[in-house]
mmCIF file of C-alpha atoms in Angstrom:
data_model
loop_
_atom_site.group_PDB
_atom_site.id
_atom_site.type_symbol
_atom_site.label_atom_id
_atom_site.label_comp_id
_atom_site.label_asym_id
_atom_site.label_seq_id
_atom_site.Cartn_x
_atom_site.Cartn_y
_atom_site.Cartn_z
ATOM 1 C CA MET A 46 -229.474 -80.245 -36.849
ATOM 2 C CA THR A 47 -227.847 -81.649 -39.976
ATOM 3 C CA VAL A 48 -224.423 -80.437 -41.104
ATOM 4 C CA SER A 49 -222.220 -82.127 -43.695
ATOM 5 C CA ASP A 50 -218.826 -83.294 -42.428
ATOM 6 C CA ASN A 51 -216.794 -80.898 -44.556
ATOM 7 C CA GLU A 52 -218.849 -77.958 -43.268
ATOM 8 C CA LEU A 53 -218.871 -78.996 -39.605
ATOM 9 C CA TYR A 54 -216.452 -76.930 -37.530
ATOM 10 C CA ILE A 55 -216.009 -77.345 -33.794
ATOM 11 C CA LEU A 56 -213.708 -75.435 -31.474
ATOM 12 C CA GLY A 57 -212.145 -77.480 -28.669
ATOM 13 C CA ILE A 58 -210.702 -75.936 -25.507
ATOM 14 C CA GLU A 59 -208.444 -77.846 -23.098
ATOM 15 C CA SER A 60 -207.167 -76.612 -19.716
ATOM 16 C CA SER A 61 -207.196 -79.594 -17.361
ATOM 17 C CA CYS A 62 -203.545 -79.489 -16.296
ATOM 18 C CA ASP A 63 -200.564 -77.454 -17.502
ATOM 19 C CA GLU A 64 -201.341 -76.815 -21.167
ATOM 20 C CA THR A 65 -203.703 -74.112 -22.359
ATOM 21 C CA ALA A 66 -204.893 -75.437 -25.705
ATOM 22 C CA ALA A 67 -207.459 -74.751 -28.402
ATOM 23 C CA ALA A 68 -208.096 -76.241 -31.817
ATOM 24 C CA VAL A 69 -210.587 -76.220 -34.651
ATOM 25 C CA VAL A 70 -211.423 -79.582 -36.205
ATOM 26 C CA SER A 71 -213.808 -80.351 -39.065
ATOM 27 C CA GLY A 72 -216.206 -83.239 -39.332
ATOM 28 C CA ASP A 73 -214.129 -84.783 -42.119
ATOM 29 C CA LYS A 74 -211.124 -85.070 -39.768
ATOM 30 C CA ARG A 75 -209.178 -81.995 -40.828
ATOM 31 C CA ILE A 76 -207.266 -80.385 -37.965
ATOM 32 C CA LEU A 77 -207.529 -76.777 -39.090
ATOM 33 C CA SER A 78 -205.563 -75.472 -36.117
ATOM 34 C CA ASN A 79 -204.045 -76.833 -32.929
ATOM 35 C CA VAL A 80 -202.546 -74.247 -30.587
ATOM 36 C CA ILE A 81 -200.885 -75.184 -27.307
ATOM 37 C CA TYR A 82 -199.354 -72.916 -24.709
ATOM 38 C CA SER A 83 -197.174 -75.035 -22.417
ATOM 39 C CA GLN A 84 -196.584 -73.976 -18.823
ATOM 40 C CA ILE A 85 -193.319 -75.911 -18.468
ATOM 41 C CA ASN A 86 -191.317 -72.803 -17.637
ATOM 42 C CA GLU A 87 -193.767 -71.835 -14.877
ATOM 43 C CA HIS A 88 -193.570 -75.232 -13.183
ATOM 44 C CA LYS A 89 -190.088 -76.610 -13.840
ATOM 45 C CA GLN A 90 -188.536 -74.939 -10.776
ATOM 46 C CA PHE A 91 -190.998 -76.948 -8.659
ATOM 47 C CA ASN A 92 -190.407 -80.240 -10.545
ATOM 48 C CA GLY A 93 -194.155 -80.616 -10.926
ATOM 49 C CA VAL A 94 -197.399 -78.798 -11.603
ATOM 50 C CA VAL A 95 -198.530 -76.254 -8.999
ATOM 51 C CA PRO A 96 -202.358 -76.038 -9.319
ATOM 52 C CA GLU A 97 -202.654 -72.361 -8.350
ATOM 53 C CA ILE A 98 -199.973 -71.301 -10.830
ATOM 54 C CA ALA A 99 -201.574 -73.448 -13.530
ATOM 55 C CA ALA A 100 -205.013 -71.896 -13.040
ATOM 56 C CA ARG A 101 -203.620 -68.359 -13.141
ATOM 57 C CA SER A 102 -201.671 -69.086 -16.307
ATOM 58 C CA HIS A 103 -204.773 -70.519 -18.009
ATOM 59 C CA LEU A 104 -206.661 -67.367 -17.113
ATOM 60 C CA GLU A 105 -203.918 -65.164 -18.577
ATOM 61 C CA LYS A 106 -203.458 -67.082 -21.842
ATOM 62 C CA ILE A 107 -206.769 -68.632 -22.814
ATOM 63 C CA ASP A 108 -208.179 -65.729 -24.812
ATOM 64 C CA LEU A 109 -204.936 -65.428 -26.823
ATOM 65 C CA VAL A 110 -204.759 -69.183 -27.456
ATOM 66 C CA VAL A 111 -208.381 -69.396 -28.606
ATOM 67 C CA GLN A 112 -208.039 -66.386 -30.893
ATOM 68 C CA LYS A 113 -204.899 -67.834 -32.477
ATOM 69 C CA ALA A 114 -206.701 -71.151 -33.038
ATOM 70 C CA LEU A 115 -209.461 -69.322 -34.885
ATOM 71 C CA ASP A 116 -206.960 -67.220 -36.857
ATOM 72 C CA ASP A 117 -204.873 -70.262 -37.828
ATOM 73 C CA ALA A 118 -208.034 -72.041 -38.980
ATOM 74 C CA GLY A 119 -209.056 -69.019 -41.012
ATOM 75 C CA ILE A 120 -212.543 -68.870 -39.556
ATOM 76 C CA GLU A 121 -214.642 -66.629 -37.349
ATOM 77 C CA ILE A 122 -216.624 -67.591 -34.272
ATOM 78 C CA SER A 123 -219.739 -67.198 -36.426
ATOM 79 C CA ASP A 124 -218.487 -70.093 -38.595
ATOM 80 C CA LEU A 125 -218.466 -72.542 -35.663
ATOM 81 C CA ASP A 126 -221.212 -75.113 -35.238
ATOM 82 C CA ALA A 127 -220.404 -75.803 -31.587
ATOM 83 C CA VAL A 128 -217.770 -75.275 -28.914
ATOM 84 C CA ALA A 129 -216.443 -78.148 -26.806
ATOM 85 C CA GLY A 130 -214.629 -77.631 -23.523
ATOM 86 C CA THR A 131 -212.903 -79.927 -21.067
ATOM 87 C CA CYS A 132 -215.078 -80.068 -17.961
ATOM 88 C CA GLY A 133 -213.044 -82.673 -16.081
ATOM 89 C CA PRO A 134 -211.323 -84.579 -14.736
ATOM 90 C CA GLY A 135 -208.301 -82.507 -13.850
ATOM 91 C CA LEU A 136 -207.046 -79.667 -11.687
ATOM 92 C CA ILE A 137 -210.320 -77.958 -10.938
ATOM 93 C CA GLY A 138 -209.019 -74.381 -11.135
ATOM 94 C CA GLY A 139 -207.835 -74.846 -14.703
ATOM 95 C CA VAL A 140 -210.885 -76.853 -15.679
ATOM 96 C CA ILE A 141 -213.154 -74.042 -14.497
ATOM 97 C CA VAL A 142 -211.224 -71.485 -16.593
ATOM 98 C CA GLY A 143 -211.552 -73.462 -19.832
ATOM 99 C CA ALA A 144 -215.116 -74.606 -19.262
ATOM 100 C CA THR A 145 -216.289 -71.092 -18.412
ATOM 101 C CA PHE A 146 -214.588 -69.624 -21.482
ATOM 102 C CA ALA A 147 -216.229 -72.247 -23.706
ATOM 103 C CA LYS A 148 -219.622 -71.535 -22.167
ATOM 104 C CA GLY A 149 -219.120 -67.836 -22.814
ATOM 105 C CA ILE A 150 -218.465 -68.474 -26.505
ATOM 106 C CA SER A 151 -221.530 -70.719 -26.668
ATOM 107 C CA LEU A 152 -223.720 -68.022 -25.153
ATOM 108 C CA ALA A 153 -222.285 -65.160 -27.202
ATOM 109 C CA ALA A 154 -222.363 -66.999 -30.541
ATOM 110 C CA ASP A 155 -225.618 -68.874 -29.826
ATOM 111 C CA ILE A 156 -224.076 -72.240 -30.654
ATOM 112 C CA PRO A 157 -224.235 -75.514 -28.685
ATOM 113 C CA PHE A 158 -221.902 -76.137 -25.782
ATOM 114 C CA ILE A 159 -220.483 -79.649 -25.374
ATOM 115 C CA ALA A 160 -218.934 -80.706 -22.077
ATOM 116 C CA VAL A 161 -216.073 -83.121 -22.711
ATOM 117 C CA ASN A 162 -214.538 -85.694 -20.414
ATOM 118 C CA HIS A 163 -210.815 -85.188 -20.898
ATOM 119 C CA ILE A 164 -210.075 -88.908 -20.521
ATOM 120 C CA GLU A 165 -212.756 -89.940 -23.004
ATOM 121 C CA ALA A 166 -211.217 -87.478 -25.450
ATOM 122 C CA HIS A 167 -207.851 -89.219 -25.096
ATOM 123 C CA ALA A 168 -209.614 -92.543 -25.627
ATOM 124 C CA LEU A 169 -211.224 -91.443 -28.903
ATOM 125 C CA THR A 170 -208.371 -89.387 -30.417
ATOM 126 C CA VAL A 171 -207.262 -92.392 -32.450
ATOM 127 C CA ARG A 172 -210.553 -92.224 -34.397
ATOM 128 C CA LEU A 173 -209.504 -88.740 -35.540
ATOM 129 C CA THR A 174 -205.968 -89.648 -36.541
ATOM 130 C CA GLU A 175 -206.443 -93.176 -37.928
ATOM 131 C CA ASP A 176 -208.856 -94.518 -40.529
ATOM 132 C CA ASN A 177 -211.343 -97.284 -39.787
ATOM 133 C CA VAL A 178 -210.847 -97.625 -36.038
ATOM 134 C CA GLU A 179 -214.282 -99.004 -35.346
ATOM 135 C CA PHE A 180 -215.870 -100.204 -32.119
ATOM 136 C CA PRO A 181 -215.138 -102.190 -30.087
ATOM 137 C CA TYR A 182 -211.459 -101.691 -29.466
ATOM 138 C CA LEU A 183 -209.124 -102.434 -26.601
ATOM 139 C CA LEU A 184 -207.665 -99.362 -24.917
ATOM 140 C CA LEU A 185 -204.724 -98.797 -22.604
ATOM 141 C CA LEU A 186 -205.115 -95.306 -21.172
ATOM 142 C CA ALA A 187 -201.798 -94.222 -19.667
ATOM 143 C CA SER A 188 -201.157 -90.651 -18.584
ATOM 144 C CA GLY A 189 -199.963 -88.529 -15.705
ATOM 145 C CA GLY A 190 -203.195 -88.966 -13.805
ATOM 146 C CA HIS A 191 -204.672 -92.202 -15.103
ATOM 147 C CA CYS A 192 -203.799 -95.789 -15.906
ATOM 148 C CA GLN A 193 -206.548 -98.184 -16.918
ATOM 149 C CA ILE A 194 -207.490 -100.784 -19.490
ATOM 150 C CA CYS A 195 -210.897 -100.506 -21.145
ATOM 151 C CA ILE A 196 -212.966 -102.023 -23.868
ATOM 152 C CA VAL A 197 -214.450 -99.141 -25.846
ATOM 153 C CA TYR A 198 -217.848 -100.154 -27.227
ATOM 154 C CA SER A 199 -218.997 -96.697 -28.340
ATOM 155 C CA THR A 200 -218.335 -93.014 -27.765
ATOM 156 C CA ASP A 201 -219.945 -93.246 -24.334
ATOM 157 C CA ASN A 202 -219.741 -96.932 -23.410
ATOM 158 C CA PHE A 203 -216.522 -98.044 -21.723
ATOM 159 C CA GLU A 204 -215.936 -101.262 -19.816
ATOM 160 C CA VAL A 205 -213.042 -100.724 -17.403
ATOM 161 C CA ILE A 206 -211.332 -104.083 -16.876
ATOM 162 C CA GLY A 207 -208.136 -102.892 -15.198
ATOM 163 C CA ARG A 208 -207.151 -99.828 -13.202
ATOM 164 C CA THR A 209 -204.312 -98.594 -11.041
ATOM 165 C CA LEU A 210 -204.673 -99.246 -7.327
ATOM 166 C CA ASP A 211 -202.348 -96.396 -6.382
ATOM 167 C CA ASP A 212 -200.187 -94.277 -8.703
ATOM 168 C CA SER A 213 -200.566 -93.740 -12.426
ATOM 169 C CA VAL A 214 -197.792 -94.756 -14.780
ATOM 170 C CA GLY A 215 -197.202 -91.175 -15.914
ATOM 171 C CA GLU A 216 -196.924 -89.980 -12.324
ATOM 172 C CA SER A 217 -194.373 -92.733 -11.714
ATOM 173 C CA PHE A 218 -192.206 -91.442 -14.569
ATOM 174 C CA ASP A 219 -192.424 -87.930 -13.109
ATOM 175 C CA LYS A 220 -191.515 -89.098 -9.604
ATOM 176 C CA VAL A 221 -188.541 -91.125 -10.838
ATOM 177 C CA ALA A 222 -187.293 -88.088 -12.763
ATOM 178 C CA LYS A 223 -187.593 -86.024 -9.592
ATOM 179 C CA MET A 224 -185.717 -88.647 -7.523
ATOM 180 C CA LEU A 225 -182.882 -88.609 -10.040
ATOM 181 C CA ASP A 226 -182.940 -84.813 -10.439
ATOM 182 C CA LEU A 227 -183.536 -85.045 -14.185
ATOM 183 C CA GLY A 228 -185.829 -82.038 -14.447
ATOM 184 C CA TYR A 229 -189.409 -81.514 -15.596
ATOM 185 C CA PRO A 230 -191.423 -82.836 -17.403
ATOM 186 C CA GLY A 231 -190.350 -86.225 -16.129
ATOM 187 C CA GLY A 232 -191.545 -88.651 -18.802
ATOM 188 C CA PRO A 233 -189.485 -87.296 -21.721
ATOM 189 C CA ARG A 234 -186.452 -86.823 -19.449
ATOM 190 C CA VAL A 235 -186.497 -90.443 -18.264
ATOM 191 C CA GLU A 236 -186.856 -91.667 -21.852
ATOM 192 C CA LYS A 237 -183.941 -89.490 -22.988
ATOM 193 C CA TRP A 238 -181.607 -90.667 -20.210
ATOM 194 C CA ALA A 239 -182.618 -94.283 -20.857
ATOM 195 C CA GLU A 240 -181.199 -94.093 -24.381
ATOM 196 C CA ASN A 241 -177.660 -94.427 -23.014
ATOM 197 C CA GLY A 242 -178.534 -96.884 -20.257
ATOM 198 C CA ASP A 243 -178.256 -100.630 -19.652
ATOM 199 C CA ASP A 244 -181.764 -101.878 -18.892
ATOM 200 C CA GLN A 245 -180.348 -105.113 -17.437
ATOM 201 C CA ARG A 246 -177.972 -103.600 -14.870
ATOM 202 C CA PHE A 247 -180.598 -103.262 -12.144
ATOM 203 C CA GLU A 248 -183.533 -105.538 -11.396
ATOM 204 C CA PHE A 249 -186.842 -103.948 -10.452
ATOM 205 C CA PRO A 250 -190.060 -105.515 -9.118
ATOM 206 C CA HIS A 251 -193.109 -106.120 -11.331
ATOM 207 C CA PRO A 252 -196.015 -105.453 -8.925
ATOM 208 C CA LEU A 253 -199.172 -107.557 -9.409
ATOM 209 C CA CYS A 254 -197.622 -109.450 -12.316
ATOM 210 C CA ASN A 255 -197.837 -112.754 -10.468
ATOM 211 C CA LYS A 256 -201.628 -112.567 -10.393
ATOM 212 C CA ASN A 257 -204.337 -112.996 -12.983
ATOM 213 C CA SER A 258 -205.414 -109.394 -12.530
ATOM 214 C CA MET A 259 -205.433 -106.519 -14.992
ATOM 215 C CA ASP A 260 -205.076 -103.966 -12.186
ATOM 216 C CA PHE A 261 -201.856 -101.990 -11.796
ATOM 217 C CA SER A 262 -199.699 -100.899 -8.877
ATOM 218 C CA PHE A 263 -196.657 -98.689 -9.304
ATOM 219 C CA SER A 264 -195.935 -97.527 -5.746
ATOM 220 C CA GLY A 265 -193.632 -100.477 -5.001
ATOM 221 C CA LEU A 266 -191.695 -99.895 -8.201
ATOM 222 C CA LYS A 267 -191.189 -96.237 -7.289
ATOM 223 C CA THR A 268 -189.996 -97.240 -3.823
ATOM 224 C CA ALA A 269 -187.483 -99.670 -5.334
ATOM 225 C CA VAL A 270 -186.089 -96.889 -7.528
ATOM 226 C CA ARG A 271 -185.805 -94.534 -4.547
ATOM 227 C CA ILE A 272 -183.941 -97.087 -2.402
ATOM 228 C CA LEU A 273 -181.571 -97.930 -5.243
ATOM 229 C CA ALA A 274 -180.936 -94.262 -6.058
ATOM 230 C CA GLU A 275 -180.127 -93.446 -2.434
ATOM 231 C CA ARG A 276 -177.642 -96.329 -2.282
ATOM 232 C CA ILE A 277 -176.000 -95.631 -5.638
ATOM 233 C CA PHE A 278 -175.633 -91.881 -5.168
ATOM 234 C CA SER A 279 -174.159 -92.188 -1.694
ATOM 235 C CA ASP A 280 -171.182 -94.013 -3.265
ATOM 236 C CA ASN A 281 -168.708 -91.416 -4.522
ATOM 237 C CA ASN A 282 -166.943 -94.059 -6.599
ATOM 238 C CA THR A 283 -169.983 -94.586 -8.795
ATOM 239 C CA ASN A 284 -170.296 -92.959 -12.210
ATOM 240 C CA GLN A 285 -173.367 -90.916 -11.327
ATOM 241 C CA ASP A 286 -174.532 -90.112 -14.846
ATOM 242 C CA GLN A 287 -174.183 -93.692 -16.047
ATOM 243 C CA ALA A 288 -176.062 -94.918 -12.988
ATOM 244 C CA LYS A 289 -178.895 -92.489 -13.758
ATOM 245 C CA SER A 290 -179.075 -93.738 -17.343
ATOM 246 C CA ASP A 291 -179.086 -97.368 -16.227
ATOM 247 C CA ILE A 292 -181.809 -96.746 -13.650
ATOM 248 C CA CYS A 293 -183.932 -94.947 -16.246
ATOM 249 C CA ALA A 294 -183.437 -97.738 -18.766
ATOM 250 C CA GLY A 295 -184.295 -100.438 -16.241
ATOM 251 C CA PHE A 296 -187.315 -98.555 -14.919
ATOM 252 C CA GLN A 297 -188.631 -97.858 -18.422
ATOM 253 C CA GLN A 298 -188.117 -101.482 -19.466
ATOM 254 C CA THR A 299 -189.924 -102.698 -16.344
ATOM 255 C CA VAL A 300 -192.902 -100.428 -17.016
ATOM 256 C CA ALA A 301 -193.064 -101.638 -20.621
ATOM 257 C CA GLU A 302 -193.066 -105.235 -19.407
ATOM 258 C CA ILE A 303 -195.796 -104.547 -16.844
ATOM 259 C CA LEU A 304 -198.031 -102.835 -19.403
ATOM 260 C CA ALA A 305 -197.498 -105.647 -21.934
ATOM 261 C CA TYR A 306 -198.267 -108.277 -19.283
ATOM 262 C CA LYS A 307 -201.535 -106.587 -18.358
ATOM 263 C CA MET A 308 -202.542 -106.042 -21.979
ATOM 264 C CA ASN A 309 -201.848 -109.718 -22.662
ATOM 265 C CA LEU A 310 -204.364 -110.539 -19.921
ATOM 266 C CA ALA A 311 -206.790 -108.114 -21.566
ATOM 267 C CA PHE A 312 -206.481 -109.918 -24.896
ATOM 268 C CA GLU A 313 -207.171 -113.211 -23.132
ATOM 269 C CA TYR A 314 -210.187 -111.649 -21.394
ATOM 270 C CA CYS A 315 -211.576 -110.559 -24.759
ATOM 271 C CA LYS A 316 -211.024 -114.028 -26.165
ATOM 272 C CA LYS A 317 -212.857 -115.596 -23.216
ATOM 273 C CA LYS A 318 -215.778 -113.174 -23.626
ATOM 274 C CA GLN A 319 -215.774 -113.701 -27.409
ATOM 275 C CA ILE A 320 -215.064 -110.033 -28.023
ATOM 276 C CA ILE A 321 -213.077 -109.340 -31.171
ATOM 277 C CA PRO A 322 -211.289 -105.969 -30.821
ATOM 278 C CA ASN A 323 -211.053 -103.944 -34.012
ATOM 279 C CA ALA A 324 -207.729 -102.639 -32.700
ATOM 280 C CA ALA A 325 -205.590 -102.248 -29.613
ATOM 281 C CA VAL A 326 -204.995 -98.599 -28.760
ATOM 282 C CA ILE A 327 -202.718 -96.788 -26.331
ATOM 283 C CA ALA A 328 -203.658 -93.222 -25.486
ATOM 284 C CA GLY A 329 -202.486 -90.524 -23.084
ATOM 285 C CA GLY A 330 -199.120 -88.896 -22.565
ATOM 286 C CA VAL A 331 -197.285 -92.157 -21.868
ATOM 287 C CA ALA A 332 -198.228 -93.293 -25.382
ATOM 288 C CA ALA A 333 -195.439 -90.992 -26.589
ATOM 289 C CA ASN A 334 -192.817 -93.319 -25.085
ATOM 290 C CA LYS A 335 -191.250 -95.259 -27.951
ATOM 291 C CA ARG A 336 -190.097 -98.213 -25.838
ATOM 292 C CA ILE A 337 -193.610 -98.776 -24.545
ATOM 293 C CA ARG A 338 -195.093 -98.416 -28.022
ATOM 294 C CA ASN A 339 -192.684 -100.999 -29.405
ATOM 295 C CA SER A 340 -193.506 -103.433 -26.619
ATOM 296 C CA LEU A 341 -197.230 -103.185 -27.314
ATOM 297 C CA GLN A 342 -196.683 -103.458 -31.064
ATOM 298 C CA LEU A 343 -195.004 -106.832 -30.521
ATOM 299 C CA LEU A 344 -197.938 -107.963 -28.393
ATOM 300 C CA CYS A 345 -200.439 -106.939 -31.055
ATOM 301 C CA ASP A 346 -198.400 -108.805 -33.655
ATOM 302 C CA LYS A 347 -198.725 -111.906 -31.496
ATOM 303 C CA TYR A 348 -202.526 -111.569 -31.435
ATOM 304 C CA LYS A 349 -202.707 -110.456 -35.073
ATOM 305 C CA THR A 350 -204.524 -107.313 -33.995
ATOM 306 C CA ARG A 351 -204.054 -103.836 -35.403
ATOM 307 C CA PHE A 352 -202.054 -101.543 -33.136
ATOM 308 C CA ALA A 353 -203.287 -97.948 -33.330
ATOM 309 C CA VAL A 354 -201.790 -94.971 -31.555
ATOM 310 C CA PRO A 355 -202.172 -91.224 -32.146
ATOM 311 C CA PRO A 356 -199.191 -89.233 -33.445
ATOM 312 C CA ILE A 357 -196.910 -88.198 -30.594
ATOM 313 C CA PRO A 358 -198.041 -84.511 -30.599
ATOM 314 C CA LEU A 359 -201.630 -85.670 -30.019
ATOM 315 C CA CYS A 360 -200.765 -88.102 -27.218
ATOM 316 C CA THR A 361 -200.302 -85.309 -24.711
ATOM 317 C CA ASP A 362 -203.051 -82.821 -23.827
ATOM 318 C CA ASN A 363 -204.310 -80.786 -26.781
ATOM 319 C CA GLY A 364 -207.369 -79.001 -28.093
ATOM 320 C CA ALA A 365 -207.806 -81.187 -31.174
ATOM 321 C CA MET A 366 -208.824 -84.199 -29.119
ATOM 322 C CA ILE A 367 -211.428 -82.075 -27.314
ATOM 323 C CA ALA A 368 -212.793 -80.751 -30.599
ATOM 324 C CA TRP A 369 -212.964 -84.282 -32.015
ATOM 325 C CA MET A 370 -214.834 -85.533 -28.955
ATOM 326 C CA GLY A 371 -217.177 -82.609 -29.560
ATOM 327 C CA ILE A 372 -217.733 -83.846 -33.111
ATOM 328 C CA GLU A 373 -218.472 -87.370 -31.886
ATOM 329 C CA LYS A 374 -221.056 -85.937 -29.473
ATOM 330 C CA PHE A 375 -222.417 -83.424 -32.006
ATOM 331 C CA ARG A 376 -223.319 -86.270 -34.343
ATOM 332 C CA LYS A 377 -225.392 -87.796 -31.547
ATOM 333 C CA MET A 378 -226.910 -84.411 -30.628
ATOM 334 C CA GLN A 379 -225.405 -84.752 -27.155
ATOM 335 C CA PHE A 380 -225.305 -81.096 -26.184
ATOM 336 C CA THR A 381 -224.800 -79.738 -22.689
ATOM 337 C CA THR A 382 -226.716 -77.096 -20.771
ATOM 338 C CA LEU A 383 -224.728 -74.129 -19.528
ATOM 339 C CA ASP A 384 -225.370 -74.996 -15.881
ATOM 340 C CA PHE A 385 -223.139 -78.088 -16.167
ATOM 341 C CA GLN A 386 -220.611 -78.020 -13.333
ATOM 342 C CA PRO A 387 -216.904 -78.799 -13.950
ATOM 343 C CA ARG A 388 -215.701 -81.952 -12.194
ATOM 344 C CA PRO A 389 -212.281 -82.662 -10.667
ATOM 345 C CA ARG A 390 -213.155 -86.386 -10.959
ATOM 346 C CA TRP A 391 -215.182 -87.823 -13.802
ATOM 347 C CA PRO A 392 -215.083 -91.582 -14.472
ATOM 348 C CA LEU A 393 -215.293 -92.874 -18.022
ATOM 349 C CA GLY A 394 -218.768 -93.258 -19.438
ATOM 350 C CA LEU A 395 -220.540 -91.261 -16.710
#
């Protein structure tokens, strides 16, 4: 099956958490549409995602989101060359909704179905948004459900050299926001409050940063925030809002330092193994945090390595990254049979 890049159109469908998303992307890297329905209003009263509510919302919205993606792109289903759908990892109820809808389009339109690993899609988004990001490259994958460092050798070859031993970095941001009653979603709220904070007022631990290990641990950091918050907010003489800002600033700064420390070890690992990364990439929702991006930019400057990161709207979950992963797989003729089962867990490269 040979299709020129400017005539290759793939629909991507994403439903792994709390965004129902669909997009059409062309082989020559044009994002023809990128529609996202956010479920923030459904979940904010719970300060977190409720899986049952998420799945029901996906079911209610997915047909409207997909149709709008096609309309915005100005194409019909008959113009598509393939449909790609997130099949994991994620909240299994939502994953099933999106994967089943994508399979239905594949069957009805008689076009290939491509099962996409949501995390691999995050890892490869930078190849859609940036020019000349070739393999291998060093990747920090930081999101609400994942935190790991990989060397990306190809579209389906990932060497994981560091991973979280407990909580993900994105989950830590969400939990800190909940402790401080900042609202949902947590990551953007913590970053906003940190703008007016003193990141040196409070000292937080840097778990596993006294070891030559690229693995992460954030549970101790979260506990330190909780203990501090309980002490500070029990004192009626404390300026509560300023304390919240200072905690957010200190927490955010600590996370940035931890991530930079681990990525520094990753650069040294590559040097030892005589691997020359084409770039250093951060992907996932946490990549939207400007303080963390700046910290990693400084590290890349030190190693004289290109720092590549997707635009902020494509750091969080979206259909364009799924469509692009579909294009990467389409070029290798890596199609999926319709009996493929969605997976709540799906490690990179498997």
